[in-house]
Tab-separated table of C-alpha atoms in Angstrom:
chain	number	residue	atom	x	y	z
A	292	MET	CA	-4.087	16.039	-28.798
A	293	ASN	CA	-4.485	19.901	-26.674
A	294	ALA	CA	-8.351	19.691	-27.042
A	295	ASN	CA	-8.350	16.536	-25.036
A	296	LEU	CA	-5.627	16.182	-23.052
A	297	TRP	CA	-7.370	20.019	-22.126
A	298	ARG	CA	-10.807	18.521	-21.794
A	299	VAL	CA	-9.310	15.470	-19.116
A	300	LEU	CA	-8.033	18.290	-17.246
A	301	ALA	CA	-11.521	20.269	-17.318
A	302	LEU	CA	-13.180	17.628	-16.079
A	303	ARG	CA	-10.488	16.340	-14.037
A	304	GLY	CA	-10.831	20.240	-11.886
A	305	GLN	CA	-14.435	19.516	-11.992
A	306	GLN	CA	-14.338	16.238	-9.981
A	307	TRP	CA	-11.826	18.027	-7.261
A	308	ARG	CA	-13.707	20.817	-7.024
A	309	ASN	CA	-16.893	18.554	-6.369
A	310	ARG	CA	-14.887	15.806	-3.990
A	311	ALA	CA	-14.172	19.325	-1.813
A	312	ALA	CA	-17.987	20.340	-2.377
A	313	ALA	CA	-18.776	16.652	-0.832
A	314	ARG	CA	-16.329	17.296	2.347
A	315	HIS	CA	-17.414	20.187	3.049
A	316	SER	CA	-18.622	19.279	6.519
A	317	ASN	CA	-15.615	16.695	6.812
A	318	ARG	CA	-13.160	19.287	7.149
A	319	PRO	CA	-12.335	20.833	10.522
A	320	LEU	CA	-11.681	16.294	10.968
A	321	THR	CA	-9.248	16.118	7.447
A	322	LEU	CA	-6.886	19.285	8.853
A	323	LEU	CA	-6.997	18.065	12.696
A	324	MET	CA	-5.800	14.601	11.793
A	325	SER	CA	-3.740	15.941	8.928
A	326	ALA	CA	-1.362	18.036	11.628
A	327	LEU	CA	-1.702	15.617	14.015
A	328	GLY	CA	-0.213	12.952	11.609
A	329	VAL	CA	1.935	15.560	10.562
A	330	LEU	CA	3.256	16.990	14.412
A	331	ALA	CA	3.026	13.063	14.420
A	332	LEU	CA	6.281	12.238	11.386
A	333	LEU	CA	8.055	15.658	13.294
A	334	GLY	CA	8.231	13.863	17.051
A	335	VAL	CA	8.969	10.228	15.611
A	336	GLY	CA	12.207	12.055	13.483
A	337	HIS	CA	13.167	13.863	16.632
A	338	LEU	CA	13.294	11.234	18.192
A	339	LEU	CA	15.021	9.365	16.322
A	340	ALA	CA	17.563	12.343	15.513
A	341	PRO	CA	20.522	11.277	17.349
A	342	ASP	CA	20.859	7.543	15.981
A	343	LEU	CA	20.898	8.950	12.568
A	344	LEU	CA	23.078	10.803	12.983
A	345	ALA	CA	25.262	8.567	15.088
A	346	PRO	CA	29.198	10.210	14.104
A	347	PRO	CA	31.403	8.273	12.206
A	348	GLU	CA	33.329	5.619	15.130
A	349	ALA	CA	29.478	4.630	16.774
A	350	LEU	CA	28.273	3.178	13.691
A	351	ALA	CA	32.616	1.480	12.920
A	352	THR	CA	31.571	-2.381	13.340
A	353	SER	CA	33.454	-5.114	14.225
A	354	GLN	CA	34.307	-6.251	11.327
A	355	GLY	CA	36.708	-4.273	10.386
A	356	VAL	CA	34.836	-1.312	8.767
A	357	GLU	CA	36.866	1.739	9.021
A	358	ALA	CA	35.585	5.092	10.429
A	359	ASP	CA	36.729	7.838	8.077
A	360	ARG	CA	34.483	6.015	5.401
A	361	LEU	CA	30.997	6.685	7.293
A	362	PRO	CA	30.005	10.296	6.965
A	363	PRO	CA	27.781	11.035	9.444
A	364	GLY	CA	24.462	11.408	7.773
A	365	GLN	CA	24.163	6.976	6.737
A	366	ASN	CA	22.601	6.173	8.966
A	367	ALA	CA	20.032	8.341	7.912
A	368	LEU	CA	20.579	7.689	4.232
A	369	GLU	CA	20.140	3.934	4.782
A	370	ALA	CA	16.875	4.204	6.359
A	371	ALA	CA	15.716	6.375	3.482
A	372	PHE	CA	16.505	4.070	0.916
A	373	TRP	CA	14.351	1.215	3.181
A	374	LEU	CA	11.839	3.594	4.076
A	375	SER	CA	11.479	4.313	0.316
A	376	ALA	CA	11.693	0.938	-0.957
A	377	LEU	CA	8.029	0.144	1.247
A	378	LEU	CA	6.944	2.400	-0.319
A	379	ALA	CA	7.774	2.091	-3.642
A	380	SER	CA	6.155	-0.959	-2.818
A	381	VAL	CA	2.531	0.403	-2.419
A	382	LEU	CA	2.680	2.429	-4.489
A	383	ASN	CA	3.808	0.165	-7.964
A	384	PHE	CA	0.536	-2.138	-7.186
A	385	ARG	CA	-1.281	1.392	-6.984
A	386	VAL	CA	-0.090	2.490	-10.700
A	387	MET	CA	-2.272	-0.826	-11.627
A	388	GLU	CA	-5.321	1.024	-10.413
A	389	LEU	CA	-5.230	4.180	-11.778
A	390	LEU	CA	-4.551	2.616	-15.030
A	391	PHE	CA	-6.841	0.363	-14.706
A	392	ARG	CA	-9.652	-0.339	-11.560
A	393	ARG	CA	-9.610	2.761	-10.169
A	394	SER	CA	-13.246	4.209	-10.849
A	395	ASP	CA	-12.008	8.149	-12.099
A	396	ALA	CA	-9.959	5.833	-15.489
A	397	LEU	CA	-13.604	4.062	-15.141
A	398	ALA	CA	-15.638	7.366	-16.241
A	399	LEU	CA	-13.266	8.606	-18.455
A	400	GLN	CA	-12.371	5.084	-20.472
A	401	PRO	CA	-15.967	5.286	-22.569
A	402	LEU	CA	-15.774	9.187	-23.707
A	403	PRO	CA	-14.485	10.104	-26.596
A	404	ILE	CA	-11.372	10.882	-25.284
A	405	ARG	CA	-7.674	9.957	-27.190
A	406	PRO	CA	-5.466	8.229	-25.075
A	407	SER	CA	-2.434	9.829	-25.344
A	408	ALA	CA	-4.201	12.673	-23.230
A	409	PHE	CA	-5.732	10.135	-21.263
A	410	PHE	CA	-1.919	8.961	-20.039
A	411	VAL	CA	-1.232	12.367	-19.099
A	412	ASP	CA	-3.519	12.909	-16.492
A	413	ARG	CA	-3.321	9.073	-15.369
A	414	THR	CA	0.800	10.338	-15.224
A	415	LEU	CA	-0.143	13.135	-13.466
A	416	SER	CA	-2.311	11.330	-10.310
A	417	THR	CA	0.788	8.529	-10.105
A	418	LEU	CA	3.379	11.614	-10.008
A	419	THR	CA	1.268	13.133	-7.397
A	420	GLU	CA	0.645	10.427	-5.857
A	421	ALA	CA	3.939	9.721	-5.541
A	422	THR	CA	4.967	12.700	-4.897
A	423	LEU	CA	2.368	13.093	-1.608
A	424	SER	CA	4.577	9.694	-0.049
A	425	ALA	CA	7.273	11.018	-0.456
A	426	ALA	CA	6.405	14.580	1.501
A	427	ALA	CA	5.212	12.260	4.140
A	428	ALA	CA	7.832	10.732	4.501
A	429	SER	CA	10.148	13.350	4.684
A	430	LEU	CA	9.112	14.800	8.092
A	431	ILE	CA	10.041	11.877	10.235
A	432	PHE	CA	13.876	13.563	8.532
A	433	VAL	CA	13.209	17.052	8.523
A	434	PRO	CA	13.819	16.952	12.025
A	435	LEU	CA	17.643	16.151	11.050
A	436	MET	CA	18.379	19.842	10.798
A	437	TRP	CA	18.179	21.699	13.335
A	438	ASN	CA	20.595	18.858	14.671
A	439	GLY	CA	22.697	20.325	13.294
A	440	GLY	CA	22.365	17.608	10.528
A	441	VAL	CA	21.295	20.024	7.515
A	442	GLY	CA	23.127	17.568	4.678
A	443	ALA	CA	22.457	14.174	6.354
A	444	ALA	CA	18.333	15.472	5.763
A	445	LEU	CA	19.163	17.016	1.988
A	446	ALA	CA	20.012	13.836	0.867
A	447	SER	CA	17.343	11.787	2.392
A	448	ILE	CA	14.752	13.428	1.119
A	449	ALA	CA	16.656	13.961	-2.196
A	450	MET	CA	16.467	9.525	-1.692
A	451	LEU	CA	12.618	9.527	-1.220
A	452	PHE	CA	11.646	12.479	-3.954
A	453	GLY	CA	13.662	11.016	-6.335
A	454	ALA	CA	13.256	7.154	-5.327
A	455	LEU	CA	9.983	7.394	-5.679
A	456	TRP	CA	9.738	9.672	-9.094
A	457	LEU	CA	11.759	6.936	-10.649
A	458	GLY	CA	9.420	4.311	-9.157
A	459	ALA	CA	6.830	5.458	-10.867
A	460	GLY	CA	7.771	6.196	-14.213
A	461	LEU	CA	9.196	2.474	-14.093
A	462	SER	CA	5.909	0.654	-11.892
A	463	MET	CA	4.313	2.548	-15.161
A	464	CYS	CA	5.898	0.842	-17.718
A	465	ALA	CA	6.321	-2.904	-15.942
A	466	MET	CA	2.482	-2.812	-16.074
A	467	VAL	CA	1.847	-0.910	-19.303
A	468	LEU	CA	4.285	-3.133	-21.349
A	469	ALA	CA	2.436	-6.449	-19.379
A	470	GLY	CA	-0.681	-5.908	-20.619
A	471	ARG	CA	0.614	-4.918	-24.107
A	472	GLN	CA	1.410	-8.710	-23.891
A	473	LEU	CA	-1.755	-9.490	-24.122
A	474	ILE	CA	-2.397	-7.468	-27.633
A	475	PRO	CA	-2.918	-9.353	-30.938
A	476	ASP	CA	0.776	-8.177	-33.032
A	477	GLU	CA	-1.061	-5.881	-35.921
A	478	HIS	CA	1.570	-7.244	-38.707
A	479	SER	CA	2.241	-11.160	-36.998
A	480	GLN	CA	1.280	-13.437	-39.249
A	481	LYS	CA	-0.708	-16.244	-36.116
A	482	GLY	CA	-3.232	-13.095	-35.396
A	483	GLY	CA	-2.826	-13.526	-31.936
A	484	PRO	CA	-1.377	-12.168	-28.670
A	485	LYS	CA	2.513	-12.202	-27.609
A	486	LEU	CA	1.647	-14.478	-24.751
A	487	GLY	CA	-1.135	-17.759	-25.666
A	488	GLY	CA	-3.266	-18.909	-23.100
A	489	ASP	CA	-7.123	-17.805	-21.604
A	490	ILE	CA	-7.258	-14.182	-19.746
A	491	TYR	CA	-7.896	-16.616	-15.954
A	492	GLY	CA	-5.415	-18.434	-16.822
A	493	GLY	CA	-1.597	-18.877	-18.137
A	494	SER	CA	-0.945	-15.189	-20.240
A	495	GLY	CA	-3.757	-13.368	-18.206
A	496	GLN	CA	-0.995	-13.589	-14.759
A	497	VAL	CA	1.029	-11.547	-16.468
A	498	PHE	CA	-1.119	-8.557	-14.470
A	499	LEU	CA	-0.422	-11.070	-11.042
A	500	TYR	CA	4.181	-11.275	-12.007
A	501	ALA	CA	4.368	-7.289	-13.479
A	502	PRO	CA	3.840	-5.756	-10.270
A	503	GLY	CA	6.303	-7.307	-8.966
A	504	ALA	CA	8.938	-7.420	-12.062
A	505	GLY	CA	8.534	-3.134	-11.591
A	506	LEU	CA	9.334	-2.951	-7.936
A	507	ALA	CA	12.411	-5.118	-8.877
A	508	ALA	CA	13.147	-2.449	-11.893
A	509	VAL	CA	12.854	0.438	-9.005
A	510	VAL	CA	14.730	-1.084	-6.140
A	511	ILE	CA	17.738	-1.449	-8.346
A	512	ALA	CA	17.113	1.819	-9.523
A	513	ALA	CA	16.525	3.237	-5.893
A	514	LEU	CA	19.435	1.842	-4.469
A	515	PHE	CA	22.040	3.186	-7.116
A	516	TRP	CA	20.675	6.437	-7.199
A	517	LYS	CA	21.881	6.035	-2.687
A	518	LEU	CA	24.896	5.004	-3.482
A	519	LEU	CA	24.998	8.328	-6.013
A	520	LEU	CA	23.655	10.609	-2.840
A	521	GLY	CA	26.809	9.482	-0.749
A	522	GLU	CA	28.945	11.251	-2.845
A	523	PRO	CA	28.368	14.843	-2.034
A	524	LEU	CA	26.904	13.556	1.763
A	525	ARG	CA	30.747	12.587	1.836
A	526	LEU	CA	32.819	14.809	0.052
A	527	GLU	CA	30.607	18.456	1.336
A	528	ARG	CA	29.913	19.256	-2.829
A	529	ILE	CA	28.781	18.434	-6.034
A	530	SER	CA	30.524	15.983	-7.652
A	531	GLU	CA	31.203	14.467	-11.428
A	532	PRO	CA	30.433	10.968	-10.820
A	533	PHE	CA	27.564	11.882	-9.608
A	534	LEU	CA	25.939	15.124	-11.970
A	535	ILE	CA	27.004	12.052	-14.583
A	536	GLY	CA	24.468	9.143	-12.973
A	537	SER	CA	22.056	11.496	-12.074
A	538	ALA	CA	21.242	11.883	-15.344
A	539	LEU	CA	21.874	8.893	-15.972
A	540	LEU	CA	18.734	7.435	-14.170
A	541	ALA	CA	16.810	10.695	-15.997
A	542	GLY	CA	17.379	9.714	-18.886
A	543	ALA	CA	15.988	5.897	-17.835
A	544	TRP	CA	12.888	7.995	-16.779
A	545	LEU	CA	12.249	9.879	-20.204
A	546	PHE	CA	13.097	6.609	-21.523
A	547	ALA	CA	10.292	4.751	-19.574
A	548	MET	CA	8.047	7.156	-19.477
A	549	LEU	CA	8.017	7.263	-23.908
A	550	THR	CA	7.942	3.444	-24.006
A	551	SER	CA	4.999	3.718	-21.654
A	552	TRP	CA	3.877	6.839	-23.637
A	553	ARG	CA	3.715	4.946	-27.131
A	554	THR	CA	2.519	2.442	-25.815
A	555	PHE	CA	-0.212	3.531	-23.385
A	556	ALA	CA	-1.851	5.307	-27.112
A	557	GLY	CA	-1.520	2.709	-28.995
A	558	HIS	CA	-3.459	-0.323	-26.767
A	559	TYR	CA	-4.805	0.848	-23.709
A	560	HIS	CA	-8.104	0.479	-24.522
A	561	ALA	CA	-7.601	-3.273	-26.203
A	562	MET	CA	-5.658	-3.739	-22.297
A	563	ALA	CA	-8.586	-1.996	-20.280
A	564	ALA	CA	-10.733	-4.590	-22.292
A	565	ARG	CA	-8.435	-7.260	-21.089
A	566	PHE	CA	-8.166	-5.868	-17.300
A	567	ARG	CA	-11.855	-5.300	-16.454
A	568	GLU	CA	-12.653	-9.419	-18.563
A	569	ALA	CA	-9.817	-10.771	-15.463
A	570	ASP	CA	-11.365	-8.494	-13.097
A	571	SER	CA	-15.468	-8.633	-13.145
A	572	ALA	CA	-16.166	-11.828	-11.620
A	573	GLU	CA	-17.744	-11.663	-8.132
A	574	PHE	CA	-18.638	-14.354	-6.032
A	575	GLN	CA	-21.881	-14.151	-4.809
A	576	ALA	CA	-22.643	-16.011	-1.239
A	577	VAL	CA	-26.042	-17.845	-3.172
A	578	MET	CA	-24.538	-19.019	-6.325
A	579	ASP	CA	-23.844	-22.307	-7.593
A	580	TYR	CA	-21.041	-21.954	-9.772
A	581	GLN	CA	-17.580	-22.235	-8.475
A	582	ARG	CA	-18.440	-25.140	-6.127
A	583	SER	CA	-15.216	-26.870	-5.354
A	584	SER	CA	-13.903	-23.773	-3.623
A	585	PHE	CA	-17.004	-22.047	-1.977
A	586	GLU	CA	-18.484	-25.705	-0.600
A	587	VAL	CA	-14.789	-25.152	1.159
A	588	PRO	CA	-14.991	-24.956	4.918
A	589	GLN	CA	-12.562	-21.532	5.429
A	590	ARG	CA	-10.864	-21.413	8.872
A	591	LEU	CA	-12.327	-17.685	10.265
A	592	GLU	CA	-15.668	-18.669	9.218
A	593	ARG	CA	-15.528	-21.389	12.746
A	594	GLY	CA	-18.509	-20.289	15.945
A	595	LEU	CA	-20.414	-17.711	11.845
A	596	SER	CA	-23.988	-18.883	11.379
A	597	ARG	CA	-24.918	-19.967	8.456
A	598	GLY	CA	-25.683	-16.620	6.924
A	599	ALA	CA	-22.518	-15.459	8.171
A	600	ALA	CA	-20.021	-18.145	7.153
A	601	LEU	CA	-21.534	-17.769	3.724
A	602	ALA	CA	-20.642	-14.306	3.627
A	603	TYR	CA	-17.457	-14.434	4.692
A	604	ARG	CA	-16.921	-17.196	1.896
A	605	ALA	CA	-17.977	-15.151	-0.696
A	606	LEU	CA	-15.488	-11.800	0.439
A	607	VAL	CA	-12.873	-14.659	0.656
A	608	LEU	CA	-12.891	-15.559	-2.401
A	609	ASP	CA	-14.195	-12.065	-4.266
A	610	GLY	CA	-11.253	-10.969	-2.396
A	611	ASP	CA	-8.300	-12.958	-3.127
A	612	ARG	CA	-9.537	-13.024	-6.736
A	613	ARG	CA	-8.979	-9.067	-7.186
A	614	LEU	CA	-6.154	-9.282	-4.298
A	615	ALA	CA	-4.161	-11.472	-5.364
A	616	ALA	CA	-0.752	-9.493	-6.700
A	617	GLY	CA	-1.470	-8.095	-2.712
A	618	ARG	CA	0.047	-10.831	-1.485
A	619	VAL	CA	3.296	-10.141	-2.562
A	620	GLY	CA	2.624	-6.574	-1.468
A	621	TYR	CA	3.158	-8.470	2.330
A	622	ALA	CA	6.087	-10.210	1.532
A	623	VAL	CA	7.998	-7.489	0.278
A	624	VAL	CA	7.337	-5.489	3.223
A	625	LEU	CA	8.321	-8.432	5.458
A	626	VAL	CA	11.395	-9.327	4.174
A	627	LEU	CA	12.332	-5.629	4.069
A	628	ALA	CA	11.207	-5.692	7.687
A	629	ALA	CA	13.576	-9.246	8.223
A	630	VAL	CA	16.029	-7.757	6.352
A	631	GLY	CA	15.619	-3.972	9.568
A	632	LEU	CA	15.033	-5.863	11.828
A	633	ALA	CA	19.083	-8.245	11.969
A	634	VAL	CA	21.003	-5.042	10.143
A	635	ILE	CA	19.261	-1.964	12.445
A	636	GLU	CA	21.476	-1.492	15.899
A	637	THR	CA	18.842	-1.821	18.259
A	638	ALA	CA	19.146	2.124	20.029
A	639	ALA	CA	17.648	3.704	16.393
A	640	ARG	CA	14.563	0.918	16.628
A	641	PRO	CA	12.522	1.497	20.410
A	642	GLY	CA	10.444	-1.462	20.895
A	643	TRP	CA	7.890	-0.005	21.712
A	644	ALA	CA	8.096	1.138	17.027
A	645	VAL	CA	8.307	-1.824	16.134
A	646	ALA	CA	5.161	-3.668	18.347
A	647	MET	CA	3.364	-0.620	16.529
A	648	ALA	CA	5.283	-1.011	13.296
A	649	PRO	CA	2.216	-3.746	11.233
A	650	THR	CA	-0.429	-1.562	13.330
A	651	LEU	CA	0.717	1.368	11.283
A	652	MET	CA	1.100	-0.669	8.248
A	653	LEU	CA	-2.352	-1.447	8.366
A	654	ALA	CA	-4.703	1.720	9.490
A	655	LEU	CA	-1.899	4.092	7.425
A	656	ILE	CA	-0.924	2.705	4.442
A	657	ILE	CA	-3.615	-0.804	3.805
A	658	ASN	CA	-6.732	0.618	5.203
A	659	PRO	CA	-8.729	-3.414	4.970
A	660	TRP	CA	-11.863	-2.082	6.425
A	661	LEU	CA	-12.520	0.512	4.121
A	662	ARG	CA	-11.474	-2.277	1.616
A	663	VAL	CA	-13.805	-4.640	3.189
A	664	SER	CA	-16.680	-2.508	3.751
A	665	ARG	CA	-16.603	-1.560	0.337
A	666	GLN	CA	-16.625	-4.868	-1.236
A	667	ALA	CA	-19.235	-6.219	1.396
A	668	GLY	CA	-21.566	-3.820	-0.294
A	669	ARG	CA	-21.882	-6.530	-3.240
A	670	LEU	CA	-23.358	-9.322	-0.899
A	671	HIS	CA	-26.590	-7.380	-1.559
A	672	SER	CA	-27.145	-7.373	-5.034
A	673	PRO	CA	-30.070	-8.233	-6.591
A	674	THR	CA	-28.982	-11.258	-7.454
A	675	ALA	CA	-28.924	-12.916	-4.485
A	676	LEU	CA	-30.998	-13.589	-0.661
A	677	ALA	CA	-30.993	-11.369	1.852
A	678	LEU	CA	-28.653	-11.735	4.392
A	679	ALA	CA	-28.649	-10.721	8.225
A	680	PRO	CA	-26.816	-8.053	8.891
A	681	THR	CA	-25.125	-9.081	12.150
A	682	ASP	CA	-24.061	-11.852	9.685
A	683	VAL	CA	-22.222	-9.707	6.686
A	684	ASP	CA	-20.957	-7.180	10.003
A	685	ASN	CA	-19.916	-10.287	11.829
A	686	ALA	CA	-18.768	-12.067	8.133
A	687	VAL	CA	-16.699	-8.536	7.751
A	688	PHE	CA	-14.728	-8.315	11.297
A	689	ARG	CA	-13.667	-12.018	10.786
A	690	LEU	CA	-12.536	-11.037	7.114
A	691	ALA	CA	-10.301	-7.697	8.610
A	692	VAL	CA	-9.085	-9.847	10.987
A	693	ARG	CA	-7.636	-11.861	8.136
A	694	GLU	CA	-6.402	-9.567	6.526
A	695	VAL	CA	-4.536	-8.177	10.575
A	696	PHE	CA	-3.119	-12.205	10.695
A	697	PHE	CA	-2.050	-12.566	7.216
A	698	LEU	CA	0.823	-9.531	8.074
A	699	ALA	CA	0.761	-8.947	11.567
A	700	LEU	CA	1.414	-12.629	12.490
A	701	PRO	CA	4.639	-13.001	10.237
A	702	PHE	CA	6.057	-9.759	11.459
A	703	ALA	CA	5.450	-10.891	15.105
A	704	LEU	CA	7.061	-14.667	13.842
A	705	LEU	CA	9.951	-11.978	12.207
A	706	VAL	CA	10.693	-10.250	15.530
A	707	ALA	CA	10.404	-13.614	17.588
A	708	LEU	CA	13.372	-15.480	16.152
A	709	ILE	CA	15.806	-12.720	15.040
A	710	ASN	CA	15.140	-10.576	18.146
A	711	GLY	CA	14.756	-13.134	20.227
A	712	LEU	CA	15.915	-16.047	19.491
A	713	TRP	CA	18.994	-15.147	17.360
A	714	ARG	CA	20.554	-11.805	18.212
A	715	THR	CA	18.684	-12.114	22.286
A	716	GLU	CA	18.038	-8.793	22.470
A	717	PRO	CA	15.827	-8.180	26.332
A	718	GLY	CA	12.601	-8.242	25.986
A	719	ALA	CA	11.967	-9.500	22.321
A	720	TRP	CA	9.416	-12.269	23.415
A	721	LEU	CA	7.205	-9.024	24.656
A	722	VAL	CA	7.742	-6.670	21.638
A	723	ALA	CA	6.711	-9.526	19.180
A	724	LEU	CA	3.543	-10.753	20.985
A	725	ALA	CA	2.533	-6.458	21.299
A	726	SER	CA	2.992	-6.390	17.530
A	727	LEU	CA	0.444	-9.155	17.072
A	728	ALA	CA	-1.934	-8.278	19.776
A	729	LEU	CA	-1.138	-4.297	18.616
A	730	ALA	CA	-2.967	-4.602	15.023
A	731	THR	CA	-5.545	-7.396	16.585
A	732	GLY	CA	-6.493	-4.770	18.772
A	733	LEU	CA	-7.309	-2.517	17.027
A	734	ALA	CA	-9.276	-4.300	14.276
A	735	ALA	CA	-10.971	-5.204	17.865
A	736	ALA	CA	-11.950	-1.649	18.802
A	737	LEU	CA	-13.010	-0.795	15.279
A	738	ARG	CA	-15.414	-4.164	15.693
A	739	LEU	CA	-16.958	-1.987	19.035
A	740	LEU	CA	-16.891	1.124	18.106
A	741	PRO	CA	-20.637	2.507	15.606
A	742	GLN	CA	-20.748	2.631	12.729
A	743	THR	CA	-20.938	6.306	10.776
A	744	ARG	CA	-19.989	7.407	7.373
A	745	THR	CA	-16.069	8.407	7.940
A	746	ARG	CA	-15.071	5.128	10.365
A	747	GLU	CA	-13.859	2.897	7.590
A	748	ARG	CA	-11.887	6.231	6.324
A	749	TRP	CA	-10.532	7.817	9.243
A	750	LEU	CA	-11.275	5.541	12.745
A	751	PRO	CA	-7.704	3.098	12.097
A	752	ALA	CA	-6.106	5.931	12.548
A	753	GLY	CA	-7.453	7.713	15.098
A	754	VAL	CA	-7.534	4.443	17.299
A	755	THR	CA	-3.685	3.593	16.026
A	756	LEU	CA	-2.672	6.932	17.430
A	757	ILE	CA	-4.375	6.554	21.052
A	758	LEU	CA	-2.480	2.577	20.897
A	759	ALA	CA	1.258	4.423	19.659
A	760	ALA	CA	0.640	7.210	22.259
A	761	LEU	CA	-0.063	4.245	24.827
A	762	ALA	CA	2.438	1.960	23.961
A	763	GLY	CA	5.436	5.075	23.797
A	764	LEU	CA	4.210	5.365	27.239
A	765	SER	CA	4.629	1.581	28.876
A	766	LEU	CA	3.821	-0.800	26.320
A	767	PRO	CA	2.759	-3.495	28.485
A	768	VAL	CA	-0.110	-1.264	29.011
A	769	ALA	CA	-0.656	-1.046	25.509
A	770	LEU	CA	-0.423	-4.753	25.298
A	771	VAL	CA	-2.975	-5.577	28.321
A	772	VAL	CA	-5.256	-2.260	26.624
A	773	SER	CA	-5.309	-4.514	23.550
A	774	ALA	CA	-5.805	-7.462	24.839
A	775	THR	CA	-8.603	-6.104	26.707
A	776	LEU	CA	-10.721	-4.699	23.219
A	777	ILE	CA	-9.775	-8.539	21.874
A	778	ALA	CA	-12.382	-9.574	24.352
A	779	ALA	CA	-14.077	-7.164	23.876
A	780	ALA	CA	-15.493	-7.953	20.707
A	781	LEU	CA	-15.294	-11.643	21.015
A	782	VAL	CA	-18.185	-11.081	23.602
A	783	LEU	CA	-19.852	-8.380	22.619
A	784	PRO	CA	-22.123	-7.362	19.880
A	785	SER	CA	-20.814	-4.791	16.882
A	786	PRO	CA	-23.484	-1.164	17.260
A	787	SER	CA	-23.415	-1.404	13.834
A	788	SER	CA	-25.366	-4.749	14.258
A	789	SER	CA	-29.653	-4.665	13.361
A	790	PRO	CA	-31.561	-7.219	13.447
A	791	ALA	CA	-32.709	-8.749	10.277
A	792	ALA	CA	-35.611	-7.433	8.903
A	793	PRO	CA	-39.089	-9.085	9.534
A	794	GLY	CA	-40.368	-12.060	6.446
A	795	ARG	CA	-36.306	-12.053	5.973
A	796	SER	CA	-33.946	-15.547	6.466
A	797	PRO	CA	-30.216	-15.045	7.195
A	798	ALA	CA	-29.345	-16.868	4.601
């Protein structure tokens, strides 16, 4: 165990050194973007501090809530809970990537390393992502300290770190136990897996629904953690119920990690093989299989050439199969957004911030442009016919717009229904229109900008910062700029496009 663990950690250290050396030329840009992100989060927290620290009288409602039962900072703790639930929904799907699909996991699987040592490496990777996510989100609540809310800031930061660490452990347990259901039981007389059916349907869908089950457990644990943190925030001291409840949550986390370790150590390679079996099929643009789905025209392929339409269909089929669970993540985000729009008061959520919410999610967390550009590389396999670069560019752009619509269009409808029709807030219809236009304008801007090695990785965040600055100054101006970008993207060709090579057919 120790030798295997040290070997894994040595390989991990070598990977970090190689990655740092490969990105040495991009280090100034990375530091600049990181500094801008930190300043942006601190600025948002400073602007929201008065509302997050609203006195109890401001939090009392017409339903008769007693003011003395709502201590200052309770609003900040509530916001931290919803933010941690949002981040946990994303981290929940990242656990599956870290365990089975990510490139470093695939590179270490064939090596003669015991699964128990590999589990330590995967756990460290998961907890690292959880810690970095919590640290970044905590920057929003740091300004509460210099606004007289030290206790509220500490409780909110503890909410984020505790919820995401709990989420990492519970998500790993849910994912590992789900994979265990596909492994034959050694002591079973039947000799087959615990669940019937093949890997592509029936029992194979366990990998699809496991993130949802894990997220449910995470949100319940986070809600319990929020209730515990409310005690010291209200009493201004550490109480015995808080200590007992924290010990119970710590015990649940240790039990989940121990269960994951035992199952992982005994069955990981079999689970990974089952996962790869369901994740290995690809859809090529010119193959004859899956004709029932491949030959059905897609809505967003209208106006594309024959080659671009074939490339778009291949990317849609491949992406929908690989990222079916991600649609559940979109649904979770939209449910949280609906609750936030219905519960949070108008003063605590400026219109420009609401309009920028889907754009920020797409650029900083989801980033479909990076995934689609990598996915498009499969279209150039030796078994496929040649496709013109312009066709691939057009297909990638349409697929990115499709991903934008998956989130931005339902979000805009939620803003129109909740804020416009139900709460009748002034300017709600403009915010709803801007939330869709800004996200689509981001996709249009990336279409117009020249292609570089880091375009899909860094440019979405950079363009989003510019759009956020415009929206903060004037939402109508940002709406006009987005509309101009969309019109230009529809008329002008992509600067990264190039004509097809001589003698090669575009389809």
